[in-house]
Amino acid sequence: MSASATSVNHAKPVAPLGEAARERRGVALMVAGGLLLGTIGVFVEEAAQHPLTTVWFRCVFGGVALLLWGAASGRLRELRLRGRALAAALAAGVLMIANWALFFAAIERTSIAVATVVFHVQPLWVIALGAWWLRERVTRWQLGAALLALAGLTLATGLLDGAAHGPASGDVLSSAYTIGLLMCLGGSLSYAAVTLIAKWAKDSATSFALAWWQCAVGTVALAWWPAVHGWPAWGSSWAWLAGLGVIHTGLAYVVLYAGMARLSTSRIALLQFVYPAAAVIVDWLVYGRALSAVQLIGVGLMAVALLGVRQQKH
């Protein structure tokens, strides 16, 4: 979508300029959301709970935070969904809860590094499903940029130079490891579908409504788990779980959904690499797990792919 020739005083047409500003805002929102999500590992590790317990508390605290924000901003009426909008919100909620549960469980069966690499094949799912479902055109450049970002992520996790360590390292053929890989693939496909649903429903359900219904679905579906398996001991775990809900579910996903609504699926796919890149850096800063030279090269490749998003033309 290129502008026609400009006049001598370099004035630009209003429509393209408005669209460019909209896309810049979308990029900024998705980068901000990705940086927030990059700290999620600290909250999960410090809470030290079973994955399903963590998911349930994330939904409960996130839902409460969203309700309070909706009441303060006068947006509670947006939660009244019907028909297609309600179906989209419920479907996105089920898929996102499945994504969280599968990913956390896969980490236990493989390793953080392996699970992260396999899970982040999902941007390629987004591009493929976007072309099939939304009929969006995918160029060779877009596909190449996504593959470059994935290659950078592979290096950043340290898989290729022995920097990654996990409970299943070297046990690639075990059934538990295989199940873990399948869980990651299922989780990545679930998240790719959520991304497309958010874009498809942008005219009938707001980002606020989608995020809240996601929490509501998780709260109801997983309420039995802590009731049967026990509650966390009172103390710091509750504080970390509360932060997980308020920051990483309430705030981060409202920001991400708002960004997604302004961008094409191919650009969304690339910007979602901000999250794992930030997670690698946070892990180093907080826990002292230093990046190797190969990992730094991987982060650099991801940065190149992400910077290319700003230059992408439609």
Coordinates of C-alpha atoms in Angstrom, one line a residue:
M1 CA 0.0 0.0 0.0
S2 CA 2.2 2.8 -1.2
A3 CA 1.4 6.5 -1.4
S4 CA 1.2 8.3 -4.7
A5 CA 3.6 11.0 -5.6
T6 CA 3.7 13.8 -3.1
S7 CA 3.4 17.5 -3.9
V8 CA 6.3 19.9 -3.8
N9 CA 5.7 20.8 -0.1
H10 CA 5.9 17.1 0.7
A11 CA 2.4 16.9 2.1
K12 CA 1.1 13.3 2.4
P13 CA -2.3 11.9 1.9
V14 CA -4.3 11.8 5.1
A15 CA -5.5 8.1 4.8
P16 CA -2.0 6.5 4.4
L17 CA -0.6 8.7 7.2
G18 CA -3.5 7.6 9.5
E19 CA -3.0 4.0 8.7
A20 CA 0.8 4.3 9.3
A21 CA 0.1 5.9 12.7
R22 CA -2.3 3.1 13.5
E23 CA 0.3 0.5 12.7
R24 CA 3.0 2.2 14.7
R25 CA 0.7 2.2 17.7
G26 CA 0.0 -1.4 17.1
V27 CA 3.7 -2.3 17.0
A28 CA 4.3 -0.3 20.2
L29 CA 1.5 -2.0 22.0
M30 CA 2.7 -5.5 21.1
V31 CA 6.3 -4.7 22.0
A32 CA 5.1 -3.4 25.4
G33 CA 3.0 -6.5 26.0
G34 CA 5.9 -8.8 25.0
L35 CA 8.2 -7.1 27.4
L36 CA 5.7 -7.6 30.2
L37 CA 5.3 -11.2 29.4
G38 CA 9.0 -11.6 29.3
T39 CA 9.0 -11.4 33.1
I40 CA 6.4 -14.2 33.6
G41 CA 9.0 -16.8 34.3
V42 CA 10.2 -15.0 37.4
F43 CA 6.7 -15.0 38.9
V44 CA 6.1 -18.6 38.0
E45 CA 9.3 -19.8 39.5
E46 CA 9.0 -17.7 42.7
A47 CA 5.4 -18.9 43.2
A48 CA 6.6 -22.5 43.0
Q49 CA 3.1 -24.1 42.4
H50 CA 1.7 -26.9 40.2
P51 CA 1.1 -25.6 36.6
L52 CA -2.7 -25.9 36.9
T53 CA -2.7 -24.2 40.3
T54 CA -0.7 -21.3 38.7
V55 CA -3.0 -21.1 35.7
W56 CA -6.1 -21.0 38.0
F57 CA -4.8 -18.2 40.2
R58 CA -3.6 -16.3 37.1
C59 CA -7.2 -16.4 35.8
V60 CA -8.8 -15.4 39.2
F61 CA -6.5 -12.5 39.9
G62 CA -6.5 -11.4 36.3
G63 CA -10.3 -11.5 36.1
V64 CA -10.6 -9.4 39.3
A65 CA -8.1 -6.9 38.0
L66 CA -9.9 -6.6 34.7
L67 CA -13.3 -6.1 36.4
L68 CA -11.9 -3.3 38.6
W69 CA -10.3 -1.6 35.6
G70 CA -13.5 -2.0 33.6
A71 CA -15.6 -0.5 36.4
A72 CA -13.1 2.4 36.8
S73 CA -13.1 3.1 33.1
G74 CA -16.8 2.6 32.5
R75 CA -16.4 -0.3 30.1
L76 CA -18.2 -3.1 32.0
R77 CA -21.0 -3.0 29.3
E78 CA -18.4 -4.4 26.8
L79 CA -18.6 -7.8 28.7
R80 CA -22.1 -8.3 27.6
L81 CA -21.5 -10.4 24.5
R82 CA -24.0 -12.3 22.3
G83 CA -23.9 -14.6 19.4
R84 CA -20.7 -14.6 17.4
A85 CA -18.9 -12.4 19.8
L86 CA -19.6 -14.6 22.8
A87 CA -18.7 -17.7 20.9
A88 CA -15.4 -16.1 19.9
A89 CA -14.6 -15.1 23.5
L90 CA -15.4 -18.5 24.9
A91 CA -13.4 -20.3 22.2
A92 CA -10.4 -18.0 22.9
G93 CA -10.7 -18.6 26.6
V94 CA -10.7 -22.4 26.2
L95 CA -7.8 -22.3 23.8
M96 CA -5.7 -19.9 25.9
I97 CA -6.2 -22.0 29.0
A98 CA -5.2 -25.1 27.0
N99 CA -2.1 -23.2 25.8
W100 CA -1.0 -22.3 29.4
A101 CA -1.6 -25.7 30.8
L102 CA 0.1 -27.6 27.9
F103 CA 3.2 -25.3 27.9
F104 CA 3.7 -25.5 31.7
A105 CA 3.3 -29.3 31.7
A106 CA 5.7 -29.6 28.7
I107 CA 8.4 -27.8 30.5
E108 CA 8.4 -30.6 33.2
R109 CA 8.7 -33.3 30.5
T110 CA 11.4 -31.7 28.3
S111 CA 13.2 -28.6 29.5
I112 CA 12.6 -24.9 29.5
A113 CA 14.8 -24.4 26.4
V114 CA 13.3 -27.2 24.3
A115 CA 9.7 -26.4 25.3
T116 CA 10.3 -22.7 24.4
V117 CA 11.7 -23.5 21.0
V118 CA 9.0 -25.9 20.1
F119 CA 6.2 -23.7 21.4
H120 CA 7.4 -20.7 19.4
V121 CA 6.8 -22.4 16.1
Q122 CA 3.4 -20.8 16.6
P123 CA 4.2 -17.6 14.6
L124 CA 4.5 -19.9 11.6
W125 CA 1.1 -21.3 12.5
V126 CA -0.3 -17.7 12.6
I127 CA 1.0 -16.9 9.1
A128 CA -0.3 -20.2 7.7
L129 CA -3.7 -20.0 9.3
G130 CA -4.0 -16.3 8.5
A131 CA -3.4 -17.0 4.8
W132 CA -5.9 -19.9 4.9
W133 CA -8.7 -18.4 7.1
L134 CA -8.4 -14.6 6.6
R135 CA -7.1 -14.9 3.0
E136 CA -4.1 -12.7 3.8
R137 CA -1.3 -12.6 1.3
V138 CA 2.1 -14.0 2.6
T139 CA 5.2 -12.9 0.8
R140 CA 8.5 -14.7 0.6
W141 CA 10.0 -11.9 2.6
Q142 CA 7.5 -12.3 5.4
L143 CA 8.0 -16.1 5.6
G144 CA 11.8 -15.6 5.5
A145 CA 11.7 -13.1 8.3
A146 CA 9.6 -15.5 10.4
L147 CA 12.1 -18.3 9.8
L148 CA 15.0 -16.0 10.6
A149 CA 13.3 -15.0 13.9
L150 CA 12.7 -18.7 14.7
A151 CA 16.4 -19.6 13.9
G152 CA 17.5 -16.7 16.2
L153 CA 15.2 -18.0 19.0
T154 CA 16.8 -21.5 18.6
L155 CA 20.2 -20.0 19.1
A156 CA 19.1 -17.8 22.0
T157 CA 17.9 -20.7 24.1
G158 CA 21.4 -22.3 24.0
L159 CA 20.3 -25.6 22.5
L160 CA 23.1 -25.7 20.0
D161 CA 26.0 -24.9 22.3
G162 CA 25.0 -26.8 25.4
A163 CA 24.0 -23.7 27.3
A164 CA 20.5 -25.1 27.9
H165 CA 19.9 -27.5 30.7
G166 CA 16.8 -29.4 31.6
P167 CA 15.4 -32.5 33.3
A168 CA 15.2 -34.4 30.1
S169 CA 18.5 -33.4 28.4
G170 CA 19.9 -36.1 26.3
D171 CA 16.8 -38.3 26.7
V172 CA 15.2 -37.3 23.4
L173 CA 13.7 -40.8 22.7
S174 CA 11.8 -41.2 26.0
S175 CA 8.0 -41.3 26.0
A176 CA 7.8 -38.4 28.4
Y177 CA 9.9 -36.3 26.2
T178 CA 7.9 -37.2 23.2
I179 CA 4.6 -36.3 25.0
G180 CA 6.2 -33.0 26.1
L181 CA 7.0 -32.1 22.5
L182 CA 3.4 -32.9 21.4
M183 CA 2.1 -30.8 24.3
C184 CA 4.1 -27.9 23.1
L185 CA 2.9 -28.3 19.5
G186 CA -0.7 -28.4 20.8
G187 CA -0.1 -25.3 22.9
S188 CA 1.5 -23.4 20.1
L189 CA -1.4 -24.2 17.7
S190 CA -3.9 -23.1 20.4
Y191 CA -2.2 -19.8 20.8
A192 CA -2.0 -19.2 17.1
A193 CA -5.8 -19.8 16.9
V194 CA -6.3 -17.3 19.8
T195 CA -4.4 -14.7 17.8
L196 CA -6.6 -15.2 14.8
I197 CA -9.8 -15.2 16.8
A198 CA -8.8 -11.9 18.4
K199 CA -8.4 -10.4 15.0
W200 CA -11.5 -11.9 13.6
A201 CA -13.7 -10.7 16.5
K202 CA -12.2 -7.2 16.7
D203 CA -15.4 -5.5 15.4
S204 CA -17.8 -7.4 17.8
A205 CA -15.7 -8.0 21.0
T206 CA -13.1 -5.6 22.5
S207 CA -9.7 -6.7 23.7
F208 CA -10.9 -6.0 27.2
A209 CA -13.9 -8.4 26.8
L210 CA -11.7 -11.1 25.2
A211 CA -9.2 -10.9 28.1
W212 CA -11.9 -11.0 30.8
W213 CA -13.8 -13.9 29.3
Q214 CA -10.6 -15.8 29.0
C215 CA -10.1 -15.4 32.7
A216 CA -13.7 -16.3 33.4
V217 CA -13.4 -19.5 31.4
G218 CA -10.2 -20.6 33.2
T219 CA -11.6 -19.7 36.7
V220 CA -14.7 -22.0 36.1
A221 CA -12.9 -24.8 34.3
L222 CA -10.1 -25.2 36.8
A223 CA -11.8 -24.4 40.1
W224 CA -11.7 -28.0 41.1
W225 CA -7.9 -28.3 40.9
P226 CA -6.8 -26.3 44.0
A227 CA -9.9 -27.5 45.9
V228 CA -8.8 -31.1 45.4
H229 CA -5.0 -30.8 45.5
G230 CA -4.7 -28.0 48.1
W231 CA -4.0 -24.3 48.3
P232 CA -0.6 -22.6 48.4
A233 CA 0.7 -21.8 51.8
W234 CA -0.1 -18.2 52.8
G235 CA 2.7 -15.8 52.1
S236 CA 5.0 -14.8 49.3
S237 CA 3.5 -17.4 46.9
W238 CA 0.1 -15.6 46.9
A239 CA 1.9 -12.3 46.1
W240 CA 3.7 -13.8 43.1
L241 CA 0.4 -15.4 41.9
A242 CA -1.4 -12.1 42.3
G243 CA 1.2 -10.3 40.3
L244 CA 1.0 -13.1 37.6
G245 CA -2.7 -12.4 37.3
V246 CA -2.7 -8.6 37.5
I247 CA 0.4 -7.9 35.4
H248 CA 0.7 -10.8 33.0
T249 CA -3.0 -11.5 32.4
G250 CA -4.9 -8.3 33.2
L251 CA -2.5 -5.7 31.8
A252 CA -0.4 -7.6 29.3
Y253 CA -3.2 -9.2 27.3
V254 CA -5.3 -6.1 27.1
V255 CA -2.3 -4.4 25.6
L256 CA -1.5 -7.3 23.3
Y257 CA -5.1 -7.6 22.0
A258 CA -5.2 -3.9 21.3
G259 CA -2.0 -4.2 19.3
M260 CA -3.2 -7.2 17.4
A261 CA -6.3 -5.4 16.2
R262 CA -4.2 -2.8 14.4
L263 CA -1.8 -5.2 12.6
S264 CA -1.8 -7.9 9.9
T265 CA -1.3 -11.5 11.1
S266 CA 2.1 -11.7 9.4
R267 CA 3.4 -8.7 11.4
I268 CA 1.8 -10.0 14.6
A269 CA 3.7 -13.3 14.1
L270 CA 7.0 -11.5 14.0
L271 CA 6.3 -9.2 16.9
Q272 CA 5.4 -12.1 19.2
F273 CA 9.2 -12.9 19.3
V274 CA 9.6 -9.9 21.7
Y275 CA 8.2 -12.1 24.5
P276 CA 10.8 -14.9 24.3
A277 CA 13.7 -12.5 23.6
A278 CA 12.7 -10.5 26.8
A279 CA 12.4 -13.8 28.7
V280 CA 16.0 -14.8 27.9
I281 CA 17.3 -11.4 29.0
V282 CA 15.2 -11.4 32.2
D283 CA 16.4 -14.9 33.1
W284 CA 20.0 -13.7 32.8
L285 CA 19.5 -10.5 34.8
V286 CA 17.4 -12.1 37.6
Y287 CA 18.9 -15.5 38.0
G288 CA 22.4 -15.0 36.6
R289 CA 22.0 -17.5 33.8
A290 CA 24.5 -15.7 31.5
L291 CA 24.0 -15.7 27.7
S292 CA 26.7 -17.4 25.7
A293 CA 28.1 -15.9 22.5
V294 CA 25.8 -18.2 20.4
Q295 CA 22.8 -17.0 22.4
L296 CA 23.7 -13.4 21.9
I297 CA 23.9 -14.0 18.1
G298 CA 20.4 -15.6 18.3
V299 CA 19.0 -12.5 20.1
G300 CA 20.6 -10.4 17.4
L301 CA 19.0 -12.4 14.6
M302 CA 15.6 -12.0 16.3
A303 CA 16.2 -8.2 16.6
V304 CA 17.0 -8.0 12.8
A305 CA 13.7 -9.8 12.0
L306 CA 11.7 -7.5 14.4
L307 CA 13.3 -4.4 13.0
G308 CA 12.2 -5.5 9.5
V309 CA 8.6 -5.3 10.6
R310 CA 8.8 -1.5 10.6
Q311 CA 9.9 -1.5 7.0
Q312 CA 7.3 -4.0 5.8
K313 CA 5.0 -2.6 3.1
H314 CA 1.6 -4.1 2.2

